[in-house]
XYZ file of C-alpha atoms in Angstrom:
386
model
C 163.957 180.217 11.290
C 160.941 179.640 13.295
C 161.611 178.113 16.718
C 160.689 174.421 17.297
C 157.353 173.612 19.054
C 157.571 172.735 22.769
C 155.504 169.842 24.068
C 152.444 170.781 26.122
C 151.603 169.371 29.546
C 148.166 167.765 29.785
C 147.496 169.535 33.022
C 146.832 172.920 31.571
C 148.643 175.954 30.901
C 150.928 175.648 33.843
C 151.761 172.002 33.071
C 150.407 170.703 36.518
C 147.500 168.258 37.115
C 144.017 169.618 37.035
C 142.484 170.591 40.494
C 139.179 168.839 39.745
C 140.917 165.567 39.081
C 142.797 165.785 42.317
C 139.647 166.390 44.298
C 137.878 163.451 42.678
C 140.761 161.108 43.339
C 140.957 162.237 46.919
C 137.196 161.750 47.436
C 137.266 158.247 45.942
C 140.129 157.221 48.160
C 138.349 158.609 51.212
C 135.126 156.795 50.293
C 136.965 153.483 49.878
C 138.561 153.878 53.285
C 135.231 154.725 54.939
C 133.452 151.816 53.241
C 136.170 149.411 54.325
C 135.945 150.690 57.894
C 132.139 150.308 57.857
C 132.415 146.727 56.611
C 134.860 145.922 59.371
C 132.560 147.434 61.982
C 129.545 145.478 60.659
C 131.570 142.279 60.675
C 132.675 142.874 64.250
C 129.098 143.598 65.319
C 127.878 140.403 63.598
C 130.565 138.330 65.276
C 129.712 139.899 68.614
C 126.016 139.126 68.214
C 126.817 135.532 67.224
C 129.016 135.181 70.290
C 126.226 136.461 72.548
C 123.662 134.046 71.034
C 126.113 131.156 71.371
C 126.681 131.986 75.034
C 122.932 132.101 75.683
C 122.311 128.768 73.938
C 125.143 127.080 75.814
C 123.832 128.480 79.097
C 120.359 127.085 78.426
C 121.728 123.650 77.480
C 123.933 123.484 80.555
C 121.044 124.527 82.788
C 118.791 121.842 81.285
C 121.419 119.128 81.676
C 122.082 120.183 85.225
C 118.362 120.120 86.087
C 117.865 116.698 84.491
C 120.802 115.269 86.366
C 119.527 116.651 89.649
C 116.072 115.172 89.036
C 117.575 111.802 88.106
C 119.761 111.720 91.171
C 116.874 112.948 93.281
C 114.633 110.109 92.028
C 117.358 107.535 92.640
C 117.948 108.881 96.117
C 114.219 108.792 96.868
C 113.943 105.185 95.623
C 116.959 104.102 97.662
C 115.561 105.812 100.733
C 112.180 104.078 100.331
C 113.860 100.677 99.944
C 115.917 101.299 103.065
C 112.835 102.333 105.022
C 110.923 99.292 103.741
C 113.726 96.948 104.749
C 114.036 98.625 108.131
C 110.309 98.230 108.792
C 110.484 94.514 107.938
C 113.467 93.963 110.241
C 111.827 96.006 112.967
C 108.580 94.024 112.708
C 110.430 90.708 112.731
C 112.444 91.676 115.836
C 109.313 92.747 117.680
C 107.514 89.564 116.666
C 110.384 87.421 118.013
C 110.550 89.405 121.250
C 106.787 89.191 121.750
C 106.825 85.449 121.084
C 109.582 84.864 123.679
C 107.763 87.031 126.180
C 104.575 85.027 125.635
C 106.406 81.724 126.121
C 108.118 82.853 129.318
C 104.993 84.305 130.901
C 103.183 82.009 133.361
C 99.982 84.038 133.331
C 97.665 82.569 130.681
C 95.814 85.828 130.018
C 99.063 87.761 129.762
C 100.394 85.066 127.462
C 97.328 85.436 125.222
C 97.847 89.195 125.012
C 101.492 88.775 124.128
C 100.621 86.242 121.443
C 98.166 88.734 119.970
C 100.811 91.445 119.887
C 103.255 89.004 118.320
C 100.706 88.202 115.615
C 100.306 91.918 114.867
C 104.023 92.572 114.678
C 104.586 89.335 112.788
C 102.368 90.494 109.928
C 105.387 91.141 107.741
C 106.683 87.610 108.270
C 103.305 86.132 107.320
C 103.070 88.470 104.350
C 106.463 87.405 103.029
C 105.618 83.735 103.516
C 102.364 84.263 101.606
C 104.156 85.961 98.719
C 106.697 83.147 98.413
C 103.924 80.563 98.270
C 102.029 82.632 95.702
C 105.078 82.674 93.414
C 105.523 78.919 93.749
C 101.854 78.207 93.040
C 101.853 80.518 90.016
C 104.919 78.815 88.612
C 103.358 75.357 88.961
C 100.038 76.638 87.644
C 101.775 77.801 84.443
C 103.535 74.446 84.043
C 100.257 72.536 84.416
C 98.492 74.733 81.848
C 101.363 74.331 79.378
C 101.457 70.558 79.784
C 97.690 70.303 79.427
C 97.827 71.999 75.994
C 99.874 69.196 74.461
C 98.053 67.253 71.708
C 95.806 64.402 72.895
C 96.763 65.056 76.497
C 94.820 63.196 79.203
C 96.004 64.720 82.463
C 94.271 62.085 84.615
C 96.459 59.257 83.270
C 99.597 60.965 81.936
C 102.491 60.358 84.411
C 103.967 63.832 84.015
C 100.499 65.406 84.169
C 99.704 63.541 87.388
C 103.024 64.577 88.883
C 102.505 68.256 88.044
C 98.901 68.393 89.252
C 99.767 66.641 92.519
C 102.608 69.087 93.160
C 100.297 72.014 92.388
C 97.719 70.626 94.821
C 100.307 70.263 97.575
C 101.586 73.829 97.252
C 98.079 75.257 96.867
C 97.095 73.557 100.123
C 100.091 75.182 101.825
C 99.005 78.567 100.480
C 95.420 77.877 101.581
C 96.439 77.187 105.186
C 98.873 80.110 105.228
C 96.321 82.626 103.932
C 93.061 81.381 105.437
C 94.056 79.026 108.256
C 93.302 75.372 109.117
C 89.547 75.873 109.442
C 86.284 74.765 107.893
C 84.836 77.420 105.607
C 81.494 78.526 104.254
C 80.569 81.254 101.780
C 77.272 83.128 102.201
C 75.712 84.484 99.006
C 73.428 87.507 99.481
C 70.887 87.544 96.655
C 68.612 90.179 95.164
C 65.590 88.840 93.274
C 63.914 90.503 90.290
C 60.305 91.615 90.396
C 59.469 88.948 87.821
C 59.551 86.007 90.270
C 56.070 84.899 91.378
C 56.533 85.502 95.135
C 58.327 88.863 94.852
C 55.472 90.818 96.415
C 54.791 88.230 99.084
C 56.305 88.132 102.567
C 59.547 86.550 101.334
C 60.630 89.890 99.874
C 63.306 90.761 97.321
C 66.302 89.226 99.142
C 67.585 85.825 100.151
C 70.708 83.910 101.161
C 72.377 80.711 100.046
C 75.228 79.224 102.082
C 77.801 76.946 100.465
C 80.108 74.908 102.671
C 83.534 74.268 101.152
C 84.684 70.698 100.660
C 87.787 69.554 102.468
C 90.777 71.517 101.183
C 92.968 68.457 101.670
C 90.769 66.643 99.130
C 90.422 69.260 96.355
C 92.640 72.192 97.445
C 92.784 74.047 94.125
C 89.001 74.186 93.737
C 88.350 75.246 97.332
C 91.109 77.868 97.428
C 89.957 79.256 94.080
C 86.380 79.801 95.297
C 87.511 81.457 98.525
C 89.587 83.821 96.390
C 86.512 84.538 94.258
C 84.496 85.297 97.393
C 87.229 87.391 99.005
C 87.662 89.607 95.922
C 84.016 89.581 94.798
C 82.821 92.440 92.570
C 79.505 91.396 91.072
C 77.652 88.521 89.473
C 74.282 86.856 89.042
C 72.470 83.619 88.389
C 72.028 83.947 84.645
C 70.994 80.440 83.579
C 67.924 78.543 84.750
C 68.248 74.967 83.519
C 66.418 71.805 84.567
C 69.529 70.351 86.197
C 71.595 73.376 87.338
C 71.339 77.031 88.302
C 74.411 78.690 86.783
C 76.027 81.935 87.950
C 78.486 84.383 86.410
C 81.305 85.429 88.749
C 83.159 88.744 88.474
C 86.087 89.072 90.867
C 89.860 89.382 90.817
C 89.957 85.734 89.716
C 89.895 85.937 85.912
C 91.297 82.587 84.806
C 89.644 79.207 84.659
C 90.991 76.321 86.717
C 94.426 75.047 85.565
C 93.061 71.502 85.325
C 89.806 69.613 85.962
C 90.310 68.835 89.657
C 87.819 66.163 90.687
C 87.441 63.610 93.470
C 84.848 60.809 93.583
C 84.607 61.534 97.314
C 82.920 64.814 96.372
C 80.811 63.855 93.371
C 78.274 66.049 91.584
C 75.281 65.043 93.666
C 72.120 67.050 94.232
C 72.870 70.180 96.265
C 76.568 70.377 95.361
C 78.342 73.362 93.825
C 80.788 73.064 90.936
C 82.557 75.145 88.313
C 80.951 75.635 84.916
C 82.709 74.968 81.631
C 85.700 73.072 80.283
C 88.106 74.345 81.478
C 86.133 75.031 84.638
C 85.425 78.411 86.196
C 85.329 81.063 87.325
C 81.571 80.754 86.708
C 79.832 78.145 88.890
C 76.536 76.331 89.332
C 74.353 74.639 91.917
C 73.138 71.151 91.027
C 69.381 70.894 91.606
C 69.495 67.188 90.722
C 72.106 64.418 90.775
C 74.577 65.392 88.037
C 77.062 62.553 88.452
C 76.435 61.609 84.821
C 76.001 65.109 83.386
C 79.123 66.568 84.984
C 81.078 63.580 86.317
C 83.933 61.599 84.691
C 83.604 61.149 80.945
C 80.802 63.709 80.610
C 80.409 66.378 77.905
C 83.110 64.859 75.640
C 84.203 61.487 74.294
C 88.007 61.402 74.070
C 88.675 61.452 77.845
C 86.654 59.055 80.025
C 88.207 60.500 83.197
C 87.609 64.235 82.810
C 84.884 65.870 84.957
C 83.817 69.338 86.077
C 85.753 70.656 89.042
C 83.611 71.130 92.151
C 84.118 72.746 95.519
C 81.200 72.558 97.973
C 77.673 71.764 99.149
C 74.667 74.031 99.733
C 73.950 73.714 103.469
C 71.480 76.578 103.895
C 68.838 77.904 101.507
C 68.524 74.810 99.311
C 64.921 74.061 100.251
C 63.563 77.619 100.224
C 65.864 80.094 98.411
C 67.141 77.844 95.604
C 63.532 77.041 94.501
C 62.892 80.787 94.279
C 65.827 81.108 91.848
C 64.419 78.244 89.801
C 60.944 79.859 89.791
C 61.997 82.778 87.600
C 59.606 82.859 84.598
C 62.253 82.047 81.990
C 64.281 78.952 81.147
C 67.800 78.720 79.772
C 69.915 81.871 79.574
C 68.119 84.693 81.378
C 67.413 88.226 80.236
C 68.737 90.999 82.457
C 65.276 91.619 83.944
C 65.111 87.998 85.167
C 68.655 87.559 86.520
C 69.120 87.033 90.262
C 71.954 89.270 91.447
C 74.634 88.082 93.852
C 75.275 91.380 95.615
C 77.719 90.108 98.205
C 79.795 87.107 99.265
C 80.866 86.618 102.880
C 83.433 84.066 104.077
C 82.805 82.506 107.500
C 84.952 79.947 109.319
C 84.699 77.407 112.104
C 86.848 74.842 113.807
C 88.087 72.152 111.473
C 85.567 69.664 112.885
C 82.725 72.195 112.493
C 81.610 71.968 116.138
C 82.192 75.603 117.125
C 80.492 78.870 116.221
C 80.802 80.362 112.769
C 82.645 83.697 112.550
C 83.196 86.057 109.662
C 86.670 85.764 108.183
C 88.024 89.286 107.823
C 89.564 92.112 109.778
C 93.339 92.194 110.030
C 93.829 88.778 108.397
C 91.825 89.788 105.352
C 93.591 93.158 105.029
C 96.988 91.523 105.424
C 96.466 89.014 102.636
C 94.862 91.587 100.350
C 98.065 93.621 100.733
C 100.120 90.499 100.031
C 98.220 89.745 96.847
C 98.307 93.376 95.673
C 102.069 93.638 96.154
C 102.677 90.333 94.398
C 100.298 90.924 91.458
C 101.954 91.184 88.006
C 102.316 94.723 86.666
C 99.942 95.615 83.868
C 101.593 96.284 80.568
């Protein structure tokens, strides 16, 4: 009988796996291992790069925060140091002022005493400055109250009890500020004028310039009006006579004084007679005018409106020099009413002069250290611009 068939191995004649298959399997396994290793290496490199970037970013942030903190602390330290130095200078000035004052009182030599008093005044500048600033704050507070009360419907400040109380208090504190800043003297303001070529006598011997001197009314009578005009003169920038009317010569005033008067301060003891100077408008100021005729009716109580028989323009002084020669030149400009630029008379300068309270001494220019001191006081106490 034929012998039974034996099963064959798939690997070939010998019955073992094929060599080609083995090689392929081995290569595939090797490739998988290499690919896995490459992926791991790329992942590690990516993580490493991310770590480096993170470190750099954190370093930059920390450096920025550190710098900002140092600047902030540096600014605070600088501010604190300035405040300490400022306080020290005030205390130092006050101590020297007190010492100089005692030395002046104890000295029997009158000339030596005068010198010591002068030194005490110099070193006491800070004390005067602080006193001025306190008064300024008080006056500003009352000024705001008066303006607010005046705005109430149908308000007549001249008869309203609360209005009278507020205005009287404002006058009292303004007078204190007036004497603190300017002194207990009689004052005049000299206006230096520049005439246009259009006036008839421009080419004659009178020339292109002229002066008008206004003497301030008593500050005890109308303190707000007088103090206000001295402030206009002290901080004068520019202005001109820009209206040539039959009854007044009106001027525009550009200075640090921007607001009108808080109320219509008026006294019958200083009425709007010929040759007086008053504030233009309702409310009055800072523009002003010179009356070239009696304006008691035109600008006195009950004028320019019907609801208040007591209201009048605020006024502040009298023309004591230049009324008979310079004022007519202003009025001679060849245009009436509001003037064109070519016909305006410029006020190029205002000068404050003072005398003894009774006016018997010589007139001296108000300025120098006093003026500088109070300009500093006003600058330091001025509201910050928004």
